[in-house]
Amino acid sequence: MTLTKRDLVVRLSAATGLNQTQIFEVVQKTLDHISEALAEGHKVELRNFGVFDVRIAKSRTGRNPHQPEIDVPIPARATVKFKAGKDMRAGVSRLTPKGTTKALRATAVPS
């Protein structure tokens, strides 16, 4: 299941008793401010949720799968990276199938 902005608005409206128009405006303004901050190169830190950060991906050479003999230059570009917060990581880690963590540790490269 995908949680959409509309789903979020409906859930918040039900939880707070505010009308959906008000909730939509608050959610949209929040997302707008996050986008604006990132577009200006700022980090956005939401405690217990995560951190959005702008990083520059290095330029590299790619390959066209239909014409692998031709190199395709991929220029450096700004990208948004997200690092989940402690609470989110803990919640999501419960979805990990049993036995997977042992397999991951066994294949991990020692540092």
PDB file of N, CA and C in Angstrom:
ATOM      1  N   MET A   1       0.832  -1.184   0.000  1.00  0.00           N
ATOM      2  CA  MET A   1       0.000   0.000   0.000  1.00  0.00           C
ATOM      3  C   MET A   1       0.876   1.247   0.000  1.00  0.00           C
ATOM      4  N   THR A   2       0.458   2.236  -0.719  1.00  0.00           N
ATOM      5  CA  THR A   2       1.162   3.507  -0.787  1.00  0.00           C
ATOM      6  C   THR A   2       0.379   4.552  -0.003  1.00  0.00           C
ATOM      7  N   LEU A   3       1.074   5.292   0.842  1.00  0.00           N
ATOM      8  CA  LEU A   3       0.447   6.390   1.570  1.00  0.00           C
ATOM      9  C   LEU A   3       0.624   7.649   0.728  1.00  0.00           C
ATOM     10  N   THR A   4      -0.469   8.212   0.258  1.00  0.00           N
ATOM     11  CA  THR A   4      -0.420   9.416  -0.562  1.00  0.00           C
ATOM     12  C   THR A   4      -0.631  10.656   0.306  1.00  0.00           C
ATOM     13  N   LYS A   5      -0.400  11.811  -0.297  1.00  0.00           N
ATOM     14  CA  LYS A   5      -0.649  13.062   0.416  1.00  0.00           C
ATOM     15  C   LYS A   5      -2.124  13.148   0.807  1.00  0.00           C
ATOM     16  N   ARG A   6      -2.984  12.708  -0.064  1.00  0.00           N
ATOM     17  CA  ARG A   6      -4.433  12.724   0.211  1.00  0.00           C
ATOM     18  C   ARG A   6      -4.751  11.834   1.417  1.00  0.00           C
ATOM     19  N   ASP A   7      -4.162  10.622   1.458  1.00  0.00           N
ATOM     20  CA  ASP A   7      -4.371   9.723   2.598  1.00  0.00           C
ATOM     21  C   ASP A   7      -3.917  10.383   3.895  1.00  0.00           C
ATOM     22  N   LEU A   8      -2.777  11.044   3.831  1.00  0.00           N
ATOM     23  CA  LEU A   8      -2.236  11.716   5.006  1.00  0.00           C
ATOM     24  C   LEU A   8      -3.184  12.818   5.488  1.00  0.00           C
ATOM     25  N   VAL A   9      -3.712  13.591   4.554  1.00  0.00           N
ATOM     26  CA  VAL A   9      -4.650  14.662   4.893  1.00  0.00           C
ATOM     27  C   VAL A   9      -5.899  14.081   5.558  1.00  0.00           C
ATOM     28  N   VAL A  10      -6.436  13.018   5.003  1.00  0.00           N
ATOM     29  CA  VAL A  10      -7.643  12.400   5.563  1.00  0.00           C
ATOM     30  C   VAL A  10      -7.370  11.877   6.973  1.00  0.00           C
ATOM     31  N   ARG A  11      -6.241  11.201   7.163  1.00  0.00           N
ATOM     32  CA  ARG A  11      -5.901  10.666   8.495  1.00  0.00           C
ATOM     33  C   ARG A  11      -5.700  11.778   9.518  1.00  0.00           C
ATOM     34  N   LEU A  12      -4.985  12.830   9.128  1.00  0.00           N
ATOM     35  CA  LEU A  12      -4.751  13.951  10.048  1.00  0.00           C
ATOM     36  C   LEU A  12      -6.049  14.674  10.378  1.00  0.00           C
ATOM     37  N   SER A  13      -6.915  14.810   9.410  1.00  0.00           N
ATOM     38  CA  SER A  13      -8.201  15.462   9.647  1.00  0.00           C
ATOM     39  C   SER A  13      -9.023  14.656  10.651  1.00  0.00           C
ATOM     40  N   ALA A  14      -9.041  13.350  10.486  1.00  0.00           N
ATOM     41  CA  ALA A  14      -9.790  12.489  11.407  1.00  0.00           C
ATOM     42  C   ALA A  14      -9.192  12.530  12.815  1.00  0.00           C
ATOM     43  N   ALA A  15      -7.873  12.612  12.897  1.00  0.00           N
ATOM     44  CA  ALA A  15      -7.198  12.596  14.199  1.00  0.00           C
ATOM     45  C   ALA A  15      -7.317  13.927  14.942  1.00  0.00           C
ATOM     46  N   THR A  16      -7.390  15.035  14.189  1.00  0.00           N
ATOM     47  CA  THR A  16      -7.379  16.349  14.833  1.00  0.00           C
ATOM     48  C   THR A  16      -8.739  17.031  14.875  1.00  0.00           C
ATOM     49  N   GLY A  17      -9.647  16.619  13.999  1.00  0.00           N
ATOM     50  CA  GLY A  17     -10.943  17.282  13.927  1.00  0.00           C
ATOM     51  C   GLY A  17     -10.922  18.525  13.065  1.00  0.00           C
ATOM     52  N   LEU A  18      -9.757  18.877  12.513  1.00  0.00           N
ATOM     53  CA  LEU A  18      -9.677  20.024  11.595  1.00  0.00           C
ATOM     54  C   LEU A  18     -10.198  19.594  10.228  1.00  0.00           C
ATOM     55  N   ASN A  19     -10.668  20.573   9.454  1.00  0.00           N
ATOM     56  CA  ASN A  19     -11.190  20.181   8.139  1.00  0.00           C
ATOM     57  C   ASN A  19     -10.033  19.883   7.183  1.00  0.00           C
ATOM     58  N   GLN A  20     -10.347  19.115   6.155  1.00  0.00           N
ATOM     59  CA  GLN A  20      -9.321  18.633   5.238  1.00  0.00           C
ATOM     60  C   GLN A  20      -8.639  19.765   4.469  1.00  0.00           C
ATOM     61  N   THR A  21      -9.347  20.836   4.207  1.00  0.00           N
ATOM     62  CA  THR A  21      -8.748  21.972   3.502  1.00  0.00           C
ATOM     63  C   THR A  21      -7.633  22.588   4.342  1.00  0.00           C
ATOM     64  N   GLN A  22      -7.889  22.770   5.628  1.00  0.00           N
ATOM     65  CA  GLN A  22      -6.866  23.324   6.528  1.00  0.00           C
ATOM     66  C   GLN A  22      -5.658  22.388   6.600  1.00  0.00           C
ATOM     67  N   ILE A  23      -5.917  21.117   6.773  1.00  0.00           N
ATOM     68  CA  ILE A  23      -4.831  20.135   6.873  1.00  0.00           C
ATOM     69  C   ILE A  23      -4.023  20.116   5.581  1.00  0.00           C
ATOM     70  N   PHE A  24      -4.706  20.126   4.439  1.00  0.00           N
ATOM     71  CA  PHE A  24      -4.002  20.122   3.153  1.00  0.00           C
ATOM     72  C   PHE A  24      -3.069  21.316   3.040  1.00  0.00           C
ATOM     73  N   GLU A  25      -3.547  22.496   3.433  1.00  0.00           N
ATOM     74  CA  GLU A  25      -2.718  23.705   3.370  1.00  0.00           C
ATOM     75  C   GLU A  25      -1.478  23.569   4.237  1.00  0.00           C
ATOM     76  N   VAL A  26      -1.625  23.027   5.440  1.00  0.00           N
ATOM     77  CA  VAL A  26      -0.485  22.858   6.342  1.00  0.00           C
ATOM     78  C   VAL A  26       0.506  21.840   5.771  1.00  0.00           C
ATOM     79  N   VAL A  27       0.004  20.719   5.282  1.00  0.00           N
ATOM     80  CA  VAL A  27       0.884  19.691   4.713  1.00  0.00           C
ATOM     81  C   VAL A  27       1.608  20.248   3.494  1.00  0.00           C
ATOM     82  N   GLN A  28       0.877  20.919   2.607  1.00  0.00           N
ATOM     83  CA  GLN A  28       1.493  21.461   1.395  1.00  0.00           C
ATOM     84  C   GLN A  28       2.540  22.526   1.726  1.00  0.00           C
ATOM     85  N   LYS A  29       2.233  23.425   2.661  1.00  0.00           N
ATOM     86  CA  LYS A  29       3.198  24.459   3.059  1.00  0.00           C
ATOM     87  C   LYS A  29       4.450  23.821   3.678  1.00  0.00           C
ATOM     88  N   THR A  30       4.254  22.770   4.470  1.00  0.00           N
ATOM     89  CA  THR A  30       5.393  22.061   5.066  1.00  0.00           C
ATOM     90  C   THR A  30       6.292  21.495   3.976  1.00  0.00           C
ATOM     91  N   LEU A  31       5.701  20.819   3.021  1.00  0.00           N
ATOM     92  CA  LEU A  31       6.482  20.239   1.922  1.00  0.00           C
ATOM     93  C   LEU A  31       7.144  21.322   1.075  1.00  0.00           C
ATOM     94  N   ASP A  32       6.443  22.434   0.865  1.00  0.00           N
ATOM     95  CA  ASP A  32       7.022  23.556   0.114  1.00  0.00           C
ATOM     96  C   ASP A  32       8.253  24.114   0.819  1.00  0.00           C
ATOM     97  N   HIS A  33       8.171  24.291   2.133  1.00  0.00           N
ATOM     98  CA  HIS A  33       9.304  24.833   2.889  1.00  0.00           C
ATOM     99  C   HIS A  33      10.489  23.866   2.882  1.00  0.00           C
ATOM    100  N   ILE A  34      10.212  22.576   2.967  1.00  0.00           N
ATOM    101  CA  ILE A  34      11.288  21.575   2.888  1.00  0.00           C
ATOM    102  C   ILE A  34      11.951  21.648   1.513  1.00  0.00           C
ATOM    103  N   SER A  35      11.157  21.684   0.457  1.00  0.00           N
ATOM    104  CA  SER A  35      11.691  21.762  -0.910  1.00  0.00           C
ATOM    105  C   SER A  35      12.509  23.030  -1.123  1.00  0.00           C
ATOM    106  N   GLU A  36      12.008  24.158  -0.630  1.00  0.00           N
ATOM    107  CA  GLU A  36      12.726  25.430  -0.774  1.00  0.00           C
ATOM    108  C   GLU A  36      14.075  25.390  -0.063  1.00  0.00           C
ATOM    109  N   ALA A  37      14.087  24.856   1.156  1.00  0.00           N
ATOM    110  CA  ALA A  37      15.342  24.773   1.909  1.00  0.00           C
ATOM    111  C   ALA A  37      16.358  23.908   1.170  1.00  0.00           C
ATOM    112  N   LEU A  38      15.915  22.782   0.642  1.00  0.00           N
ATOM    113  CA  LEU A  38      16.817  21.898  -0.096  1.00  0.00           C
ATOM    114  C   LEU A  38      17.306  22.564  -1.380  1.00  0.00           C
ATOM    115  N   ALA A  39      16.425  23.289  -2.069  1.00  0.00           N
ATOM    116  CA  ALA A  39      16.809  23.990  -3.297  1.00  0.00           C
ATOM    117  C   ALA A  39      17.849  25.070  -3.028  1.00  0.00           C
ATOM    118  N   GLU A  40      17.901  25.567  -1.796  1.00  0.00           N
ATOM    119  CA  GLU A  40      18.912  26.563  -1.410  1.00  0.00           C
ATOM    120  C   GLU A  40      20.171  25.898  -0.871  1.00  0.00           C
ATOM    121  N   GLY A  41      20.187  24.561  -0.842  1.00  0.00           N
ATOM    122  CA  GLY A  41      21.368  23.829  -0.390  1.00  0.00           C
ATOM    123  C   GLY A  41      21.424  23.577   1.098  1.00  0.00           C
ATOM    124  N   HIS A  42      20.316  23.822   1.809  1.00  0.00           N
ATOM    125  CA  HIS A  42      20.289  23.624   3.254  1.00  0.00           C
ATOM    126  C   HIS A  42      19.926  22.186   3.609  1.00  0.00           C
ATOM    127  N   LYS A  43      20.375  21.738   4.768  1.00  0.00           N
ATOM    128  CA  LYS A  43      19.992  20.447   5.317  1.00  0.00           C
ATOM    129  C   LYS A  43      18.665  20.616   6.044  1.00  0.00           C
ATOM    130  N   VAL A  44      17.795  19.617   5.964  1.00  0.00           N
ATOM    131  CA  VAL A  44      16.521  19.639   6.681  1.00  0.00           C
ATOM    132  C   VAL A  44      16.524  18.468   7.647  1.00  0.00           C
ATOM    133  N   GLU A  45      16.479  18.786   8.934  1.00  0.00           N
ATOM    134  CA  GLU A  45      16.536  17.758   9.973  1.00  0.00           C
ATOM    135  C   GLU A  45      15.221  17.734  10.737  1.00  0.00           C
ATOM    136  N   LEU A  46      14.547  16.599  10.688  1.00  0.00           N
ATOM    137  CA  LEU A  46      13.293  16.411  11.411  1.00  0.00           C
ATOM    138  C   LEU A  46      13.548  15.343  12.468  1.00  0.00           C
ATOM    139  N   ARG A  47      13.717  15.759  13.701  1.00  0.00           N
ATOM    140  CA  ARG A  47      14.066  14.850  14.798  1.00  0.00           C
ATOM    141  C   ARG A  47      13.133  13.646  14.838  1.00  0.00           C
ATOM    142  N   ASN A  48      13.717  12.480  15.073  1.00  0.00           N
ATOM    143  CA  ASN A  48      13.018  11.197  15.160  1.00  0.00           C
ATOM    144  C   ASN A  48      12.390  10.755  13.843  1.00  0.00           C
ATOM    145  N   PHE A  49      12.550  11.540  12.782  1.00  0.00           N
ATOM    146  CA  PHE A  49      12.046  11.140  11.464  1.00  0.00           C
ATOM    147  C   PHE A  49      13.213  10.890  10.529  1.00  0.00           C
ATOM    148  N   GLY A  50      14.020  11.931  10.290  1.00  0.00           N
ATOM    149  CA  GLY A  50      15.168  11.754   9.415  1.00  0.00           C
ATOM    150  C   GLY A  50      15.759  13.072   8.973  1.00  0.00           C
ATOM    151  N   VAL A  51      16.787  12.970   8.145  1.00  0.00           N
ATOM    152  CA  VAL A  51      17.513  14.139   7.661  1.00  0.00           C
ATOM    153  C   VAL A  51      17.558  14.099   6.136  1.00  0.00           C
ATOM    154  N   PHE A  52      17.167  15.215   5.510  1.00  0.00           N
ATOM    155  CA  PHE A  52      17.299  15.391   4.074  1.00  0.00           C
ATOM    156  C   PHE A  52      18.534  16.254   3.857  1.00  0.00           C
ATOM    157  N   ASP A  53      19.375  15.864   2.904  1.00  0.00           N
ATOM    158  CA  ASP A  53      20.602  16.595   2.662  1.00  0.00           C
ATOM    159  C   ASP A  53      20.870  16.627   1.160  1.00  0.00           C
ATOM    160  N   VAL A  54      21.410  17.731   0.671  1.00  0.00           N
ATOM    161  CA  VAL A  54      21.766  17.847  -0.739  1.00  0.00           C
ATOM    162  C   VAL A  54      23.216  17.407  -0.891  1.00  0.00           C
ATOM    163  N   ARG A  55      23.443  16.507  -1.810  1.00  0.00           N
ATOM    164  CA  ARG A  55      24.797  16.029  -2.091  1.00  0.00           C
ATOM    165  C   ARG A  55      25.049  16.151  -3.584  1.00  0.00           C
ATOM    166  N   ILE A  56      26.310  16.255  -3.945  1.00  0.00           N
ATOM    167  CA  ILE A  56      26.684  16.322  -5.353  1.00  0.00           C
ATOM    168  C   ILE A  56      27.164  14.938  -5.784  1.00  0.00           C
ATOM    169  N   ALA A  57      26.459  14.345  -6.743  1.00  0.00           N
ATOM    170  CA  ALA A  57      26.872  13.056  -7.302  1.00  0.00           C
ATOM    171  C   ALA A  57      27.985  13.341  -8.305  1.00  0.00           C
ATOM    172  N   LYS A  58      29.064  12.577  -8.233  1.00  0.00           N
ATOM    173  CA  LYS A  58      30.206  12.776  -9.122  1.00  0.00           C
ATOM    174  C   LYS A  58      29.831  12.445 -10.563  1.00  0.00           C
ATOM    175  N   SER A  59      30.546  13.067 -11.484  1.00  0.00           N
ATOM    176  CA  SER A  59      30.343  12.717 -12.887  1.00  0.00           C
ATOM    177  C   SER A  59      30.917  11.311 -13.107  1.00  0.00           C
ATOM    178  N   ARG A  60      30.356  10.618 -14.062  1.00  0.00           N
ATOM    179  CA  ARG A  60      30.801   9.248 -14.322  1.00  0.00           C
ATOM    180  C   ARG A  60      30.489   8.878 -15.758  1.00  0.00           C
ATOM    181  N   THR A  61      30.981   7.730 -16.158  1.00  0.00           N
ATOM    182  CA  THR A  61      30.707   7.220 -17.493  1.00  0.00           C
ATOM    183  C   THR A  61      29.685   6.111 -17.384  1.00  0.00           C
ATOM    184  N   GLY A  62      28.634   6.223 -18.170  1.00  0.00           N
ATOM    185  CA  GLY A  62      27.594   5.201 -18.176  1.00  0.00           C
ATOM    186  C   GLY A  62      27.615   4.415 -19.467  1.00  0.00           C
ATOM    187  N   ARG A  63      26.782   3.423 -19.539  1.00  0.00           N
ATOM    188  CA  ARG A  63      26.671   2.580 -20.726  1.00  0.00           C
ATOM    189  C   ARG A  63      25.212   2.490 -21.152  1.00  0.00           C
ATOM    190  N   ASN A  64      25.003   2.539 -22.443  1.00  0.00           N
ATOM    191  CA  ASN A  64      23.685   2.304 -23.003  1.00  0.00           C
ATOM    192  C   ASN A  64      23.540   0.789 -23.135  1.00  0.00           C
ATOM    193  N   PRO A  65      22.559   0.180 -22.461  1.00  0.00           N
ATOM    194  CA  PRO A  65      22.443  -1.276 -22.524  1.00  0.00           C
ATOM    195  C   PRO A  65      22.190  -1.809 -23.943  1.00  0.00           C
ATOM    196  N   HIS A  66      21.654  -0.963 -24.816  1.00  0.00           N
ATOM    197  CA  HIS A  66      21.391  -1.393 -26.191  1.00  0.00           C
ATOM    198  C   HIS A  66      22.600  -1.181 -27.094  1.00  0.00           C
ATOM    199  N   GLN A  67      23.527  -0.330 -26.668  1.00  0.00           N
ATOM    200  CA  GLN A  67      24.764  -0.078 -27.407  1.00  0.00           C
ATOM    201  C   GLN A  67      25.916   0.008 -26.409  1.00  0.00           C
ATOM    202  N   PRO A  68      26.299  -1.128 -25.792  1.00  0.00           N
ATOM    203  CA  PRO A  68      27.297  -1.094 -24.716  1.00  0.00           C
ATOM    204  C   PRO A  68      28.684  -0.630 -25.144  1.00  0.00           C
ATOM    205  N   GLU A  69      28.957  -0.607 -26.426  1.00  0.00           N
ATOM    206  CA  GLU A  69      30.275  -0.159 -26.885  1.00  0.00           C
ATOM    207  C   GLU A  69      30.417   1.363 -26.855  1.00  0.00           C
ATOM    208  N   ILE A  70      29.308   2.070 -26.659  1.00  0.00           N
ATOM    209  CA  ILE A  70      29.331   3.533 -26.647  1.00  0.00           C
ATOM    210  C   ILE A  70      29.286   4.034 -25.204  1.00  0.00           C
ATOM    211  N   ASP A  71      30.302   4.835 -24.835  1.00  0.00           N
ATOM    212  CA  ASP A  71      30.328   5.456 -23.508  1.00  0.00           C
ATOM    213  C   ASP A  71      29.390   6.662 -23.500  1.00  0.00           C
ATOM    214  N   VAL A  72      28.675   6.818 -22.400  1.00  0.00           N
ATOM    215  CA  VAL A  72      27.764   7.951 -22.248  1.00  0.00           C
ATOM    216  C   VAL A  72      28.213   8.741 -21.021  1.00  0.00           C
ATOM    217  N   PRO A  73      28.684   9.978 -21.215  1.00  0.00           N
ATOM    218  CA  PRO A  73      29.101  10.770 -20.052  1.00  0.00           C
ATOM    219  C   PRO A  73      27.882  11.218 -19.244  1.00  0.00           C
ATOM    220  N   ILE A  74      27.954  11.012 -17.935  1.00  0.00           N
ATOM    221  CA  ILE A  74      26.895  11.456 -17.029  1.00  0.00           C
ATOM    222  C   ILE A  74      27.503  12.557 -16.166  1.00  0.00           C
ATOM    223  N   PRO A  75      27.016  13.786 -16.310  1.00  0.00           N
ATOM    224  CA  PRO A  75      27.620  14.907 -15.577  1.00  0.00           C
ATOM    225  C   PRO A  75      27.318  14.858 -14.072  1.00  0.00           C
ATOM    226  N   ALA A  76      28.126  15.565 -13.301  1.00  0.00           N
ATOM    227  CA  ALA A  76      27.875  15.704 -11.861  1.00  0.00           C
ATOM    228  C   ALA A  76      26.545  16.427 -11.685  1.00  0.00           C
ATOM    229  N   ARG A  77      25.822  16.062 -10.623  1.00  0.00           N
ATOM    230  CA  ARG A  77      24.539  16.718 -10.385  1.00  0.00           C
ATOM    231  C   ARG A  77      24.198  16.673  -8.910  1.00  0.00           C
ATOM    232  N   ALA A  78      23.370  17.613  -8.509  1.00  0.00           N
ATOM    233  CA  ALA A  78      22.911  17.662  -7.125  1.00  0.00           C
ATOM    234  C   ALA A  78      21.765  16.671  -6.951  1.00  0.00           C
ATOM    235  N   THR A  79      21.795  15.930  -5.849  1.00  0.00           N
ATOM    236  CA  THR A  79      20.732  14.982  -5.528  1.00  0.00           C
ATOM    237  C   THR A  79      20.337  15.158  -4.068  1.00  0.00           C
ATOM    238  N   VAL A  80      19.150  14.713  -3.721  1.00  0.00           N
ATOM    239  CA  VAL A  80      18.699  14.758  -2.334  1.00  0.00           C
ATOM    240  C   VAL A  80      18.867  13.371  -1.741  1.00  0.00           C
ATOM    241  N   LYS A  81      19.545  13.312  -0.606  1.00  0.00           N
ATOM    242  CA  LYS A  81      19.721  12.061   0.124  1.00  0.00           C
ATOM    243  C   LYS A  81      18.882  12.132   1.389  1.00  0.00           C
ATOM    244  N   PHE A  82      18.332  10.996   1.793  1.00  0.00           N
ATOM    245  CA  PHE A  82      17.537  10.927   3.015  1.00  0.00           C
ATOM    246  C   PHE A  82      18.136   9.868   3.920  1.00  0.00           C
ATOM    247  N   LYS A  83      18.342  10.224   5.170  1.00  0.00           N
ATOM    248  CA  LYS A  83      18.811   9.259   6.162  1.00  0.00           C
ATOM    249  C   LYS A  83      17.729   9.173   7.230  1.00  0.00           C
ATOM    250  N   ALA A  84      17.184   7.981   7.379  1.00  0.00           N
ATOM    251  CA  ALA A  84      16.097   7.778   8.335  1.00  0.00           C
ATOM    252  C   ALA A  84      16.589   7.998   9.760  1.00  0.00           C
ATOM    253  N   GLY A  85      15.719   8.554  10.592  1.00  0.00           N
ATOM    254  CA  GLY A  85      16.015   8.764  11.999  1.00  0.00           C
ATOM    255  C   GLY A  85      15.924   7.464  12.783  1.00  0.00           C
ATOM    256  N   LYS A  86      16.355   7.522  14.015  1.00  0.00           N
ATOM    257  CA  LYS A  86      16.419   6.346  14.881  1.00  0.00           C
ATOM    258  C   LYS A  86      15.056   5.658  15.024  1.00  0.00           C
ATOM    259  N   ASP A  87      14.013   6.429  15.294  1.00  0.00           N
ATOM    260  CA  ASP A  87      12.680   5.854  15.476  1.00  0.00           C
ATOM    261  C   ASP A  87      12.181   5.184  14.195  1.00  0.00           C
ATOM    262  N   MET A  88      12.406   5.835  13.055  1.00  0.00           N
ATOM    263  CA  MET A  88      11.959   5.258  11.787  1.00  0.00           C
ATOM    264  C   MET A  88      12.728   3.976  11.479  1.00  0.00           C
ATOM    265  N   ARG A  89      14.050   4.007  11.671  1.00  0.00           N
ATOM    266  CA  ARG A  89      14.855   2.796  11.423  1.00  0.00           C
ATOM    267  C   ARG A  89      14.377   1.645  12.281  1.00  0.00           C
ATOM    268  N   ALA A  90      14.060   1.926  13.546  1.00  0.00           N
ATOM    269  CA  ALA A  90      13.590   0.878  14.452  1.00  0.00           C
ATOM    270  C   ALA A  90      12.264   0.300  13.974  1.00  0.00           C
ATOM    271  N   GLY A  91      11.357   1.147  13.531  1.00  0.00           N
ATOM    272  CA  GLY A  91      10.065   0.680  13.051  1.00  0.00           C
ATOM    273  C   GLY A  91      10.180  -0.137  11.774  1.00  0.00           C
ATOM    274  N   VAL A  92      11.001   0.335  10.854  1.00  0.00           N
ATOM    275  CA  VAL A  92      11.167  -0.348   9.575  1.00  0.00           C
ATOM    276  C   VAL A  92      11.926  -1.665   9.749  1.00  0.00           C
ATOM    277  N   SER A  93      12.851  -1.710  10.701  1.00  0.00           N
ATOM    278  CA  SER A  93      13.649  -2.929  10.883  1.00  0.00           C
ATOM    279  C   SER A  93      12.787  -4.115  11.296  1.00  0.00           C
ATOM    280  N   ARG A  94      11.610  -3.845  11.846  1.00  0.00           N
ATOM    281  CA  ARG A  94      10.699  -4.940  12.210  1.00  0.00           C
ATOM    282  C   ARG A  94      10.183  -5.688  10.987  1.00  0.00           C
ATOM    283  N   LEU A  95      10.304  -5.099   9.810  1.00  0.00           N
ATOM    284  CA  LEU A  95       9.868  -5.751   8.576  1.00  0.00           C
ATOM    285  C   LEU A  95      10.899  -6.743   8.036  1.00  0.00           C
ATOM    286  N   THR A  96      12.113  -6.715   8.588  1.00  0.00           N
ATOM    287  CA  THR A  96      13.180  -7.589   8.119  1.00  0.00           C
ATOM    288  C   THR A  96      12.821  -9.050   8.388  1.00  0.00           C
ATOM    289  N   PRO A  97      12.868  -9.902   7.350  1.00  0.00           N
ATOM    290  CA  PRO A  97      12.577 -11.325   7.559  1.00  0.00           C
ATOM    291  C   PRO A  97      13.583 -11.947   8.517  1.00  0.00           C
ATOM    292  N   LYS A  98      13.123 -12.890   9.311  1.00  0.00           N
ATOM    293  CA  LYS A  98      14.000 -13.560  10.273  1.00  0.00           C
ATOM    294  C   LYS A  98      15.128 -14.273   9.542  1.00  0.00           C
ATOM    295  N   GLY A  99      16.322 -14.237  10.120  1.00  0.00           N
ATOM    296  CA  GLY A  99      17.488 -14.887   9.533  1.00  0.00           C
ATOM    297  C   GLY A  99      18.252 -14.012   8.562  1.00  0.00           C
ATOM    298  N   THR A 100      17.635 -12.917   8.096  1.00  0.00           N
ATOM    299  CA  THR A 100      18.292 -12.048   7.124  1.00  0.00           C
ATOM    300  C   THR A 100      19.477 -11.312   7.739  1.00  0.00           C
ATOM    301  N   THR A 101      19.354 -10.872   8.978  1.00  0.00           N
ATOM    302  CA  THR A 101      20.438 -10.099   9.588  1.00  0.00           C
ATOM    303  C   THR A 101      21.690 -10.948   9.752  1.00  0.00           C
ATOM    304  N   LYS A 102      21.540 -12.224  10.072  1.00  0.00           N
ATOM    305  CA  LYS A 102      22.711 -13.100  10.175  1.00  0.00           C
ATOM    306  C   LYS A 102      23.385 -13.252   8.822  1.00  0.00           C
ATOM    307  N   ALA A 103      22.585 -13.416   7.773  1.00  0.00           N
ATOM    308  CA  ALA A 103      23.142 -13.549   6.430  1.00  0.00           C
ATOM    309  C   ALA A 103      23.855 -12.270   6.012  1.00  0.00           C
ATOM    310  N   LEU A 104      23.286 -11.115   6.351  1.00  0.00           N
ATOM    311  CA  LEU A 104      23.918  -9.847   6.009  1.00  0.00           C
ATOM    312  C   LEU A 104      25.242  -9.672   6.739  1.00  0.00           C
ATOM    313  N   ARG A 105      25.266 -10.028   8.026  1.00  0.00           N
ATOM    314  CA  ARG A 105      26.510  -9.910   8.787  1.00  0.00           C
ATOM    315  C   ARG A 105      27.586 -10.832   8.237  1.00  0.00           C
ATOM    316  N   ALA A 106      27.211 -12.023   7.789  1.00  0.00           N
ATOM    317  CA  ALA A 106      28.172 -12.993   7.278  1.00  0.00           C
ATOM    318  C   ALA A 106      28.791 -12.521   5.963  1.00  0.00           C
ATOM    319  N   THR A 107      28.037 -11.758   5.159  1.00  0.00           N
ATOM    320  CA  THR A 107      28.549 -11.302   3.866  1.00  0.00           C
ATOM    321  C   THR A 107      29.151  -9.906   3.927  1.00  0.00           C
ATOM    322  N   ALA A 108      29.003  -9.218   5.054  1.00  0.00           N
ATOM    323  CA  ALA A 108      29.525  -7.850   5.179  1.00  0.00           C
ATOM    324  C   ALA A 108      31.043  -7.858   5.132  1.00  0.00           C
ATOM    325  N   VAL A 109      31.577  -6.821   4.506  1.00  0.00           N
ATOM    326  CA  VAL A 109      33.023  -6.668   4.421  1.00  0.00           C
ATOM    327  C   VAL A 109      33.518  -6.052   5.717  1.00  0.00           C
ATOM    328  N   PRO A 110      34.510  -6.669   6.382  1.00  0.00           N
ATOM    329  CA  PRO A 110      35.019  -6.079   7.616  1.00  0.00           C
ATOM    330  C   PRO A 110      35.662  -4.719   7.352  1.00  0.00           C
ATOM    331  N   SER A 111      35.482  -3.804   8.322  1.00  0.00           N
ATOM    332  CA  SER A 111      36.060  -2.471   8.135  1.00  0.00           C
ATOM    333  C   SER A 111      37.356  -2.304   8.877  1.00  0.00           C
TER     334      SER A 111
END
